[in-house]
mmCIF file of C-alpha atoms in Angstrom:
data_model
loop_
_atom_site.group_PDB
_atom_site.id
_atom_site.type_symbol
_atom_site.label_atom_id
_atom_site.label_comp_id
_atom_site.label_asym_id
_atom_site.label_seq_id
_atom_site.Cartn_x
_atom_site.Cartn_y
_atom_site.Cartn_z
ATOM 1 C CA MET A 249 -15.803 -49.472 -78.083
ATOM 2 C CA ARG A 250 -18.407 -49.807 -80.859
ATOM 3 C CA LYS A 251 -19.280 -52.498 -83.272
ATOM 4 C CA ILE A 252 -21.242 -51.957 -86.432
ATOM 5 C CA LEU A 253 -22.995 -54.731 -88.302
ATOM 6 C CA VAL A 254 -23.987 -53.766 -91.819
ATOM 7 C CA LEU A 255 -26.394 -56.089 -93.513
ATOM 8 C CA THR A 256 -29.920 -55.117 -94.479
ATOM 9 C CA LEU A 257 -30.193 -54.332 -90.746
ATOM 10 C CA ALA A 258 -27.579 -52.365 -88.782
ATOM 11 C CA ILE A 259 -26.655 -52.341 -85.120
ATOM 12 C CA MET A 260 -24.637 -50.223 -82.671
ATOM 13 C CA PHE A 261 -22.981 -51.521 -79.529
ATOM 14 C CA ALA A 262 -21.082 -49.866 -76.689
ATOM 15 C CA LEU A 263 -19.340 -51.920 -73.991
ATOM 16 C CA PRO A 264 -20.270 -50.888 -70.434
ATOM 17 C CA VAL A 265 -17.656 -49.297 -68.277
ATOM 18 C CA VAL A 266 -16.363 -51.522 -65.504
ATOM 19 C CA SER A 267 -16.293 -49.720 -62.140
ATOM 20 C CA GLN A 268 -12.952 -49.251 -60.402
ATOM 21 C CA PRO A 269 -12.327 -49.986 -56.719
ATOM 22 C CA TYR A 270 -14.555 -47.770 -54.508
ATOM 23 C CA ALA A 271 -11.596 -45.866 -53.004
ATOM 24 C CA GLN A 272 -10.732 -44.491 -56.455
ATOM 25 C CA ILE A 273 -14.237 -43.341 -57.344
ATOM 26 C CA LYS A 274 -15.050 -39.665 -57.124
ATOM 27 C CA THR A 275 -18.098 -38.845 -54.926
ATOM 28 C CA PHE A 276 -20.540 -36.003 -55.391
ATOM 29 C CA LYS A 277 -22.694 -33.940 -52.969
ATOM 30 C CA GLU A 278 -25.563 -34.403 -55.423
ATOM 31 C CA PRO A 279 -26.050 -36.145 -58.802
ATOM 32 C CA PRO A 280 -24.557 -34.127 -61.641
ATOM 33 C CA PHE A 281 -26.939 -35.794 -64.131
ATOM 34 C CA GLU A 282 -30.318 -37.511 -64.119
ATOM 35 C CA PHE A 283 -29.526 -41.040 -65.229
ATOM 36 C CA TYR A 284 -26.892 -43.532 -64.339
ATOM 37 C CA LYS A 285 -25.731 -46.623 -66.200
ATOM 38 C CA VAL A 286 -25.008 -49.572 -63.846
ATOM 39 C CA SER A 287 -21.448 -50.959 -63.890
ATOM 40 C CA GLN A 288 -20.141 -54.278 -62.675
ATOM 41 C CA GLY A 289 -20.383 -54.566 -58.875
ATOM 42 C CA ASP A 290 -22.785 -51.652 -58.414
ATOM 43 C CA THR A 291 -25.469 -51.715 -55.701
ATOM 44 C CA PHE A 292 -28.135 -49.190 -54.754
ATOM 45 C CA TRP A 293 -26.139 -48.435 -51.557
ATOM 46 C CA TYR A 294 -22.904 -47.760 -53.429
ATOM 47 C CA ILE A 295 -24.560 -45.636 -56.115
ATOM 48 C CA ALA A 296 -26.320 -43.623 -53.410
ATOM 49 C CA GLN A 297 -23.071 -43.115 -51.531
ATOM 50 C CA ARG A 298 -21.305 -41.928 -54.635
ATOM 51 C CA TYR A 299 -23.974 -39.381 -55.629
ATOM 52 C CA GLY A 300 -24.979 -38.113 -52.141
ATOM 53 C CA LEU A 301 -28.320 -39.837 -52.056
ATOM 54 C CA ASP A 302 -30.222 -41.971 -49.570
ATOM 55 C CA TYR A 303 -30.270 -45.501 -50.987
ATOM 56 C CA ARG A 304 -33.882 -46.018 -49.905
ATOM 57 C CA ARG A 305 -34.848 -42.987 -51.879
ATOM 58 C CA LEU A 306 -32.909 -44.269 -54.836
ATOM 59 C CA MET A 307 -34.779 -47.559 -54.721
ATOM 60 C CA GLU A 308 -38.126 -45.596 -54.579
ATOM 61 C CA LEU A 309 -37.111 -43.786 -57.787
ATOM 62 C CA ASN A 310 -36.498 -47.168 -59.483
ATOM 63 C CA PRO A 311 -39.292 -49.481 -58.397
ATOM 64 C CA ASN A 312 -38.862 -51.798 -61.370
ATOM 65 C CA VAL A 313 -35.210 -52.495 -60.733
ATOM 66 C CA VAL A 314 -34.520 -55.627 -58.598
ATOM 67 C CA PRO A 315 -31.788 -54.716 -56.054
ATOM 68 C CA THR A 316 -30.390 -58.258 -56.017
ATOM 69 C CA ASN A 317 -30.353 -58.551 -59.833
ATOM 70 C CA MET A 318 -29.022 -55.282 -61.217
ATOM 71 C CA HIS A 319 -27.841 -55.655 -64.822
ATOM 72 C CA VAL A 320 -24.602 -54.143 -66.097
ATOM 73 C CA GLY A 321 -25.693 -51.347 -68.425
ATOM 74 C CA GLU A 322 -29.092 -50.925 -66.839
ATOM 75 C CA ILE A 323 -30.354 -47.369 -66.677
ATOM 76 C CA ILE A 324 -31.586 -45.975 -63.359
ATOM 77 C CA ARG A 325 -32.948 -42.589 -62.267
ATOM 78 C CA LEU A 326 -30.891 -40.427 -59.929
ATOM 79 C CA LYS A 327 -33.288 -37.487 -59.705
ATOM 80 C CA PRO A 328 -37.112 -37.290 -59.186
ATOM 81 C CA THR A 329 -37.206 -34.937 -62.206
ATOM 82 C CA ALA A 330 -35.773 -37.599 -64.465
ATOM 83 C CA THR A 331 -38.229 -39.160 -66.880
ATOM 84 C CA SER A 332 -39.006 -42.779 -66.002
ATOM 85 C CA PRO A 333 -37.170 -45.235 -68.313
ATOM 86 C CA SER A 334 -40.588 -46.832 -68.906
ATOM 87 C CA SER A 335 -41.529 -43.816 -71.069
ATOM 88 C CA PHE A 336 -38.336 -44.045 -73.149
ATOM 89 C CA GLU A 337 -40.119 -46.028 -75.831
ATOM 90 C CA GLU A 338 -42.644 -43.287 -76.605
ATOM 91 C CA GLN A 339 -39.870 -40.696 -76.632
ATOM 92 C CA VAL A 340 -37.937 -42.685 -79.228
ATOM 93 C CA VAL A 341 -41.019 -42.797 -81.456
ATOM 94 C CA GLN A 342 -41.359 -38.991 -81.140
ATOM 95 C CA LEU A 343 -37.733 -38.529 -82.094
ATOM 96 C CA VAL A 344 -38.132 -40.889 -85.040
ATOM 97 C CA ASN A 345 -41.107 -38.948 -86.339
ATOM 98 C CA GLN A 346 -39.258 -35.678 -85.911
ATOM 99 C CA GLU A 347 -36.450 -36.967 -88.113
ATOM 100 C CA ARG A 348 -38.943 -38.267 -90.674
ATOM 101 C CA ALA A 349 -40.723 -34.885 -90.698
ATOM 102 C CA LYS A 350 -37.395 -33.144 -91.460
ATOM 103 C CA ALA A 351 -37.004 -35.479 -94.431
ATOM 104 C CA GLY A 352 -40.581 -34.814 -95.653
ATOM 105 C CA LEU A 353 -41.780 -38.274 -94.701
ATOM 106 C CA LYS A 354 -44.997 -39.374 -93.056
ATOM 107 C CA PRO A 355 -44.879 -40.167 -89.311
ATOM 108 C CA LEU A 356 -44.912 -43.808 -88.156
ATOM 109 C CA THR A 357 -47.660 -45.248 -86.006
ATOM 110 C CA HIS A 358 -46.554 -46.822 -82.752
ATOM 111 C CA ARG A 359 -48.464 -50.093 -82.928
ATOM 112 C CA ALA A 360 -49.016 -52.065 -79.778
ATOM 113 C CA ASP A 361 -48.455 -55.424 -81.497
ATOM 114 C CA ILE A 362 -45.108 -54.435 -82.939
ATOM 115 C CA LYS A 363 -44.117 -52.690 -79.655
ATOM 116 C CA ASN A 364 -44.761 -55.983 -77.895
ATOM 117 C CA VAL A 365 -42.426 -57.838 -80.242
ATOM 118 C CA ALA A 366 -39.698 -55.131 -79.906
ATOM 119 C CA TYR A 367 -39.908 -55.297 -76.090
ATOM 120 C CA LYS A 368 -39.636 -59.112 -76.105
ATOM 121 C CA LYS A 369 -36.601 -58.799 -78.364
ATOM 122 C CA ALA A 370 -34.952 -56.362 -75.969
ATOM 123 C CA GLN A 371 -35.798 -58.543 -73.002
ATOM 124 C CA ASP A 372 -34.502 -61.585 -74.795
ATOM 125 C CA MET A 373 -31.133 -59.907 -75.565
ATOM 126 C CA ILE A 374 -30.634 -59.192 -71.868
ATOM 127 C CA ASN A 375 -31.958 -62.451 -70.463
ATOM 128 C CA SER A 376 -30.171 -64.658 -73.002
ATOM 129 C CA ASN A 377 -27.015 -62.488 -72.971
ATOM 130 C CA TYR A 378 -26.490 -61.772 -76.649
ATOM 131 C CA PHE A 379 -26.356 -58.806 -78.982
ATOM 132 C CA SER A 380 -27.488 -59.698 -82.476
ATOM 133 C CA HIS A 381 -30.388 -59.376 -84.895
ATOM 134 C CA THR A 382 -30.733 -63.159 -84.697
ATOM 135 C CA SER A 383 -32.197 -64.425 -81.500
ATOM 136 C CA PRO A 384 -31.264 -67.905 -80.247
ATOM 137 C CA ASN A 385 -34.850 -68.273 -79.142
ATOM 138 C CA TYR A 386 -36.898 -66.444 -81.817
ATOM 139 C CA GLY A 387 -34.696 -66.395 -84.915
ATOM 140 C CA SER A 388 -34.468 -63.427 -87.219
ATOM 141 C CA PRO A 389 -36.653 -60.300 -86.558
ATOM 142 C CA PHE A 390 -38.693 -61.305 -89.619
ATOM 143 C CA GLN A 391 -39.408 -64.739 -88.143
ATOM 144 C CA MET A 392 -40.161 -63.144 -84.756
ATOM 145 C CA LEU A 393 -42.716 -60.760 -86.213
ATOM 146 C CA LYS A 394 -44.463 -63.672 -87.961
ATOM 147 C CA THR A 395 -44.336 -65.785 -84.779
ATOM 148 C CA PHE A 396 -46.250 -63.082 -82.914
ATOM 149 C CA GLY A 397 -48.766 -62.678 -85.704
ATOM 150 C CA VAL A 398 -47.525 -59.457 -87.274
ATOM 151 C CA SER A 399 -47.905 -59.429 -91.058
ATOM 152 C CA TYR A 400 -45.922 -57.108 -93.217
ATOM 153 C CA ARG A 401 -44.821 -56.322 -96.800
ATOM 154 C CA THR A 402 -41.444 -55.014 -95.708
ATOM 155 C CA ALA A 403 -39.769 -54.847 -92.257
ATOM 156 C CA GLY A 404 -36.507 -53.829 -90.618
ATOM 157 C CA GLU A 405 -34.885 -53.668 -87.174
ATOM 158 C CA ASN A 406 -32.416 -51.417 -85.354
ATOM 159 C CA ILE A 407 -30.879 -52.533 -82.042
ATOM 160 C CA ALA A 408 -28.488 -50.818 -79.603
ATOM 161 C CA LYS A 409 -27.234 -51.334 -76.096
ATOM 162 C CA GLY A 410 -25.983 -49.179 -73.281
ATOM 163 C CA GLN A 411 -27.221 -45.667 -74.253
ATOM 164 C CA LYS A 412 -28.737 -43.788 -71.257
ATOM 165 C CA THR A 413 -31.459 -41.789 -72.983
ATOM 166 C CA PRO A 414 -33.702 -41.814 -76.064
ATOM 167 C CA GLN A 415 -31.841 -38.847 -77.486
ATOM 168 C CA GLU A 416 -28.512 -40.608 -76.990
ATOM 169 C CA VAL A 417 -29.611 -43.800 -78.729
ATOM 170 C CA MET A 418 -31.211 -41.786 -81.555
ATOM 171 C CA ASN A 419 -28.022 -39.807 -82.060
ATOM 172 C CA ALA A 420 -26.136 -43.028 -82.433
ATOM 173 C CA TRP A 421 -28.618 -44.476 -84.878
ATOM 174 C CA MET A 422 -28.878 -41.336 -86.964
ATOM 175 C CA ASN A 423 -25.055 -41.125 -87.249
ATOM 176 C CA SER A 424 -24.963 -44.682 -88.669
ATOM 177 C CA PRO A 425 -26.016 -44.929 -92.357
ATOM 178 C CA GLY A 426 -27.688 -48.330 -91.898
ATOM 179 C CA HIS A 427 -29.748 -47.260 -88.910
ATOM 180 C CA ARG A 428 -30.596 -43.939 -90.504
ATOM 181 C CA ALA A 429 -31.829 -45.707 -93.631
ATOM 182 C CA ASN A 430 -34.252 -47.749 -91.580
ATOM 183 C CA ILE A 431 -35.498 -44.729 -89.657
ATOM 184 C CA LEU A 432 -36.042 -42.745 -92.887
ATOM 185 C CA LYS A 433 -37.316 -45.498 -95.132
ATOM 186 C CA PRO A 434 -40.446 -44.193 -96.957
ATOM 187 C CA GLU A 435 -41.971 -47.667 -97.285
ATOM 188 C CA TYR A 436 -42.478 -48.036 -93.510
ATOM 189 C CA ASP A 437 -45.726 -46.890 -91.947
ATOM 190 C CA SER A 438 -45.512 -48.418 -88.477
ATOM 191 C CA ILE A 439 -42.998 -48.879 -85.622
ATOM 192 C CA GLY A 440 -42.600 -50.692 -82.358
ATOM 193 C CA VAL A 441 -39.985 -49.619 -79.758
ATOM 194 C CA GLY A 442 -38.840 -51.770 -76.878
ATOM 195 C CA PHE A 443 -36.479 -50.813 -74.034
ATOM 196 C CA TYR A 444 -35.388 -53.302 -71.353
ATOM 197 C CA HIS A 445 -32.556 -52.605 -68.917
ATOM 198 C CA SER A 446 -29.840 -51.433 -71.302
ATOM 199 C CA ALA A 447 -31.210 -52.851 -74.604
ATOM 200 C CA TRP A 448 -33.046 -50.725 -77.246
ATOM 201 C CA VAL A 449 -34.999 -52.189 -80.143
ATOM 202 C CA GLN A 450 -36.805 -50.505 -83.060
ATOM 203 C CA MET A 451 -38.916 -52.699 -85.340
ATOM 204 C CA PHE A 452 -40.292 -51.179 -88.537
ATOM 205 C CA VAL A 453 -43.106 -52.446 -90.687
ATOM 206 C CA GLY A 454 -44.514 -51.484 -94.000
ATOM 207 C CA SER A 455 -47.954 -53.084 -94.570
#
């Protein structure tokens, strides 16, 4: 299920899949893919059993995931070869700049101050359990940028939730006219990307 909000800022949302009783779940001798999206009731032990892994090894692959507080929609690694989710933000920036290059536009600079705001927004969406451009704690993205000392002439935001990889979330954004317009807006020169558990945030700034 997807929801699209079309204002000056656009969003994409996908509901997480709720796991079925364990007896009905297919098991694998080894993981058929690199990443897994946590469903309701999942534990490291259960995920390890399903994909033929040792649960202790699975925990080692995901040191930033708290076993007693796994979030529905959270992305975890199943294979050592899988890129750490902590590097997802840089990958999103690379994909954004690839799309801008195709359109003959200048690349965006991944600024640390904007990245900090984007990460806090992603974290806030998970911790405060909402999916909206307007935060109950920080207000609009424009207010939030100003609160954290980021000045701008023009700004925008894309958010998403539940996609497993940077390529997946970028595909969703590029297939949505509102998101695509933000990514390819010539007036922007900087970007900040935040990823927290299952939430993705892009903040764009033109200075």
